[in-house]
């Protein structure tokens, strides 16, 4: 999971639901929207009016994933906010904590699904706060090894229980069975996307 520091506007979030549209498949689709009153359902109904021949079904899934992600980012996870950390910074600290050993900036980028430039910026900020420390490689001066300081480890261990409790509260609108089903479906989608994104881009 990652977070942005700036909140998006409702117009921007709604616009993001359009990205799944335009698949020219079976006409007359969109019955999944019937009886639903969330933001994406409204967007889908509008597109069905404009292009009734298109299948807007994919928009109902991807649009809702995007909308949920945007709302969760806007909420600015309360425990992290109290610690003056962004979600991305916490993910970086968490990667160093859960792997249990030093990581290079490149390894951190892969662990946190971030760009090298973003990791460099976050490491600089966290180093200045005394949460991360750098060690130069004895064989290659261009390589740095990063690890948590005692303060960084204590901060992660202190935040994690509160963060998990916060996320539990966010998901409490779903039953335990519903959460399990959603987790399974998202895991299947993520696994397939991670394995086939190259083919999808082609």
Short mmCIF file of C-alpha atoms in Angstrom, two decimals:
data_model
loop_
_atom_site.label_atom_id
_atom_site.label_comp_id
_atom_site.label_asym_id
_atom_site.label_seq_id
_atom_site.Cartn_x
_atom_site.Cartn_y
_atom_site.Cartn_z
CA UNK A 1 0.00 0.00 0.00
CA UNK A 2 1.10 3.41 -0.85
CA UNK A 3 -0.24 7.04 -0.06
CA UNK A 4 -0.07 10.50 -1.54
CA UNK A 5 0.40 13.55 0.60
CA UNK A 6 -2.05 15.71 -1.36
CA UNK A 7 -5.77 15.07 -1.42
CA UNK A 8 -7.45 14.82 -4.80
CA UNK A 9 -10.62 16.59 -5.66
CA UNK A 10 -13.88 14.69 -6.18
CA UNK A 11 -13.78 15.64 -9.84
CA UNK A 12 -10.32 14.13 -10.22
CA UNK A 13 -11.30 10.97 -8.41
CA UNK A 14 -14.45 10.54 -10.47
CA UNK A 15 -12.52 11.15 -13.66
CA UNK A 16 -10.25 8.27 -12.73
CA UNK A 17 -13.15 5.86 -13.08
CA UNK A 18 -13.25 6.42 -16.84
CA UNK A 19 -9.97 4.64 -17.48
CA UNK A 20 -11.55 1.22 -17.78
CA UNK A 21 -14.15 2.19 -20.35
CA UNK A 22 -14.08 1.79 -24.08
CA UNK A 23 -13.80 -2.00 -24.37
CA UNK A 24 -15.87 -2.90 -27.42
CA UNK A 25 -17.32 -6.19 -26.22
CA UNK A 26 -20.81 -7.52 -25.67
CA UNK A 27 -23.48 -4.79 -25.95
CA UNK A 28 -26.20 -4.30 -23.39
CA UNK A 29 -23.90 -4.92 -20.41
CA UNK A 30 -24.00 -2.84 -17.25
CA UNK A 31 -26.78 -4.56 -15.31
CA UNK A 32 -24.33 -4.88 -12.42
CA UNK A 33 -24.88 -1.17 -11.79
CA UNK A 34 -28.63 -1.58 -11.23
CA UNK A 35 -29.65 -0.69 -7.69
CA UNK A 36 -26.22 0.70 -6.77
CA UNK A 37 -25.81 4.34 -5.80
CA UNK A 38 -22.06 4.90 -5.38
CA UNK A 39 -20.10 7.40 -7.45
CA UNK A 40 -18.92 4.84 -9.97
CA UNK A 41 -22.46 3.58 -10.57
CA UNK A 42 -23.45 7.12 -11.56
CA UNK A 43 -20.49 7.40 -13.94
CA UNK A 44 -21.27 4.02 -15.50
CA UNK A 45 -24.93 4.92 -16.05
CA UNK A 46 -23.87 8.16 -17.75
CA UNK A 47 -21.55 6.29 -20.11
CA UNK A 48 -24.27 3.75 -20.85
CA UNK A 49 -26.51 6.62 -21.93
CA UNK A 50 -23.82 8.02 -24.22
CA UNK A 51 -22.59 4.65 -25.55
CA UNK A 52 -25.24 1.99 -24.85
CA UNK A 53 -23.50 -0.40 -27.25
CA UNK A 54 -20.34 -0.69 -25.10
CA UNK A 55 -19.71 -3.07 -22.21
CA UNK A 56 -18.94 -0.86 -19.20
CA UNK A 57 -18.48 -3.86 -16.91
CA UNK A 58 -14.69 -3.43 -16.51
CA UNK A 59 -15.27 0.17 -15.41
CA UNK A 60 -17.40 -1.08 -12.53
CA UNK A 61 -14.44 -3.04 -11.12
CA UNK A 62 -11.44 -0.87 -11.94
CA UNK A 63 -13.31 2.36 -11.31
CA UNK A 64 -14.27 1.19 -7.82
CA UNK A 65 -10.73 0.06 -7.04
CA UNK A 66 -9.44 3.50 -8.08
CA UNK A 67 -12.14 5.31 -6.12
CA UNK A 68 -11.55 3.28 -2.95
CA UNK A 69 -7.81 3.89 -3.23
CA UNK A 70 -8.36 7.63 -3.63
CA UNK A 71 -10.64 7.81 -0.58
CA UNK A 72 -8.21 5.80 1.54
CA UNK A 73 -5.37 8.10 0.49
CA UNK A 74 -7.41 11.18 1.37
CA UNK A 75 -8.09 9.75 4.83
CA UNK A 76 -4.36 10.04 5.56
CA UNK A 77 -4.01 7.04 7.86
CA UNK A 78 -4.50 8.48 11.34
CA UNK A 79 -1.64 6.71 13.18
CA UNK A 80 0.83 7.71 10.47
CA UNK A 81 -0.37 11.29 10.51
CA UNK A 82 0.23 11.48 14.26
CA UNK A 83 3.78 10.24 13.68
CA UNK A 84 4.23 12.79 10.87
CA UNK A 85 4.86 10.03 8.35
CA UNK A 86 3.39 9.52 4.91
CA UNK A 87 2.24 6.05 3.89
CA UNK A 88 5.17 5.87 1.46
CA UNK A 89 7.67 6.69 4.22
CA UNK A 90 6.13 4.11 6.52
CA UNK A 91 6.28 1.50 3.74
CA UNK A 92 10.00 2.21 3.39
CA UNK A 93 10.60 1.91 7.14
CA UNK A 94 8.44 -1.21 7.20
CA UNK A 95 10.48 -2.83 4.42
CA UNK A 96 13.67 -2.34 6.41
CA UNK A 97 11.98 -3.73 9.53
CA UNK A 98 10.27 -6.79 8.05
CA UNK A 99 13.22 -7.96 5.93
CA UNK A 100 15.46 -7.74 8.97
CA UNK A 101 18.61 -6.72 7.14
CA UNK A 102 20.21 -3.86 5.27
CA UNK A 103 18.87 -2.96 1.85
CA UNK A 104 20.29 -0.91 -0.99
CA UNK A 105 18.18 1.92 -2.44
CA UNK A 106 17.47 -0.26 -5.47
CA UNK A 107 16.24 -3.11 -3.29
CA UNK A 108 14.07 -0.69 -1.33
CA UNK A 109 12.57 0.59 -4.57
CA UNK A 110 11.57 -2.95 -5.53
CA UNK A 111 10.25 -3.75 -2.05
CA UNK A 112 8.07 -0.64 -1.95
CA UNK A 113 7.08 -0.50 -5.66
CA UNK A 114 8.63 2.98 -5.89
CA UNK A 115 10.93 4.78 -8.29
CA UNK A 116 14.59 5.22 -7.45
CA UNK A 117 14.17 8.99 -7.27
CA UNK A 118 11.28 8.68 -4.81
CA UNK A 119 13.26 6.33 -2.58
CA UNK A 120 16.26 8.68 -2.61
CA UNK A 121 14.06 11.57 -1.49
CA UNK A 122 12.39 9.59 1.28
CA UNK A 123 15.66 8.14 2.53
CA UNK A 124 17.12 11.64 2.78
CA UNK A 125 14.14 12.84 4.83
CA UNK A 126 14.14 9.80 7.11
CA UNK A 127 17.90 10.00 7.58
CA UNK A 128 17.59 13.63 8.64
CA UNK A 129 15.00 12.55 11.21
CA UNK A 130 17.39 9.95 12.61
CA UNK A 131 15.21 6.99 11.59
CA UNK A 132 17.44 5.52 8.87
CA UNK A 133 21.20 5.39 8.55
CA UNK A 134 23.45 4.78 5.56
CA UNK A 135 26.59 2.66 5.32
CA UNK A 136 28.90 2.83 2.37
CA UNK A 137 29.92 -0.33 0.56
CA UNK A 138 33.55 -1.23 1.20
CA UNK A 139 34.01 -2.46 -2.37
CA UNK A 140 31.91 0.03 -4.32
CA UNK A 141 31.57 3.62 -3.14
CA UNK A 142 28.57 4.14 -5.40
CA UNK A 143 26.54 1.63 -3.38
CA UNK A 144 24.85 2.50 -0.09
CA UNK A 145 23.39 0.11 2.44
CA UNK A 146 20.44 1.31 4.49
CA UNK A 147 19.18 0.17 7.85
CA UNK A 148 16.89 1.36 10.62
CA UNK A 149 18.28 3.16 13.61
CA UNK A 150 17.06 2.12 17.05
CA UNK A 151 14.66 5.07 16.91
CA UNK A 152 13.38 3.95 13.51
CA UNK A 153 12.78 0.39 14.68
CA UNK A 154 10.99 1.58 17.82
CA UNK A 155 8.81 3.91 15.75
CA UNK A 156 7.73 1.15 13.36
CA UNK A 157 7.02 -1.29 16.18
CA UNK A 158 5.02 1.35 18.02
CA UNK A 159 2.92 2.40 15.02
CA UNK A 160 2.15 -0.99 13.49
CA UNK A 161 -0.45 -2.18 16.06
CA UNK A 162 -2.30 1.16 15.87
CA UNK A 163 -2.15 1.15 12.07
CA UNK A 164 -3.57 -2.36 11.87
CA UNK A 165 -6.36 -1.39 14.27
CA UNK A 166 -7.12 1.64 12.10
CA UNK A 167 -7.29 -0.48 8.95
CA UNK A 168 -9.50 -3.00 10.75
CA UNK A 169 -11.92 -0.19 11.57
CA UNK A 170 -11.91 0.99 7.95
CA UNK A 171 -12.80 -2.51 6.74
CA UNK A 172 -15.42 -3.12 9.44
CA UNK A 173 -18.17 -2.18 6.96
CA UNK A 174 -17.59 -5.64 5.47
CA UNK A 175 -18.22 -8.93 7.26
CA UNK A 176 -15.19 -11.16 7.98
CA UNK A 177 -16.37 -13.47 5.19
CA UNK A 178 -16.73 -10.49 2.86
CA UNK A 179 -13.22 -9.30 3.70
CA UNK A 180 -11.85 -12.77 3.01
CA UNK A 181 -13.64 -12.99 -0.31
CA UNK A 182 -12.45 -9.52 -1.34
CA UNK A 183 -8.87 -10.32 -0.31
CA UNK A 184 -8.97 -13.49 -2.38
CA UNK A 185 -10.32 -11.76 -5.47
CA UNK A 186 -7.81 -8.92 -5.20
CA UNK A 187 -4.98 -11.41 -4.68
CA UNK A 188 -5.97 -13.26 -7.84
CA UNK A 189 -6.20 -10.03 -9.84
CA UNK A 190 -2.88 -8.73 -8.50
CA UNK A 191 -1.10 -12.00 -9.18
CA UNK A 192 -2.28 -12.04 -12.78
CA UNK A 193 -1.45 -8.36 -13.32
CA UNK A 194 2.04 -8.78 -11.88
CA UNK A 195 2.63 -11.71 -14.17
CA UNK A 196 1.12 -10.28 -17.35
CA UNK A 197 1.41 -6.49 -17.30
CA UNK A 198 4.06 -6.64 -20.01
CA UNK A 199 1.65 -8.44 -22.32
CA UNK A 200 -1.16 -6.01 -21.50
CA UNK A 201 1.02 -3.01 -22.42
CA UNK A 202 2.02 -4.54 -25.77
#
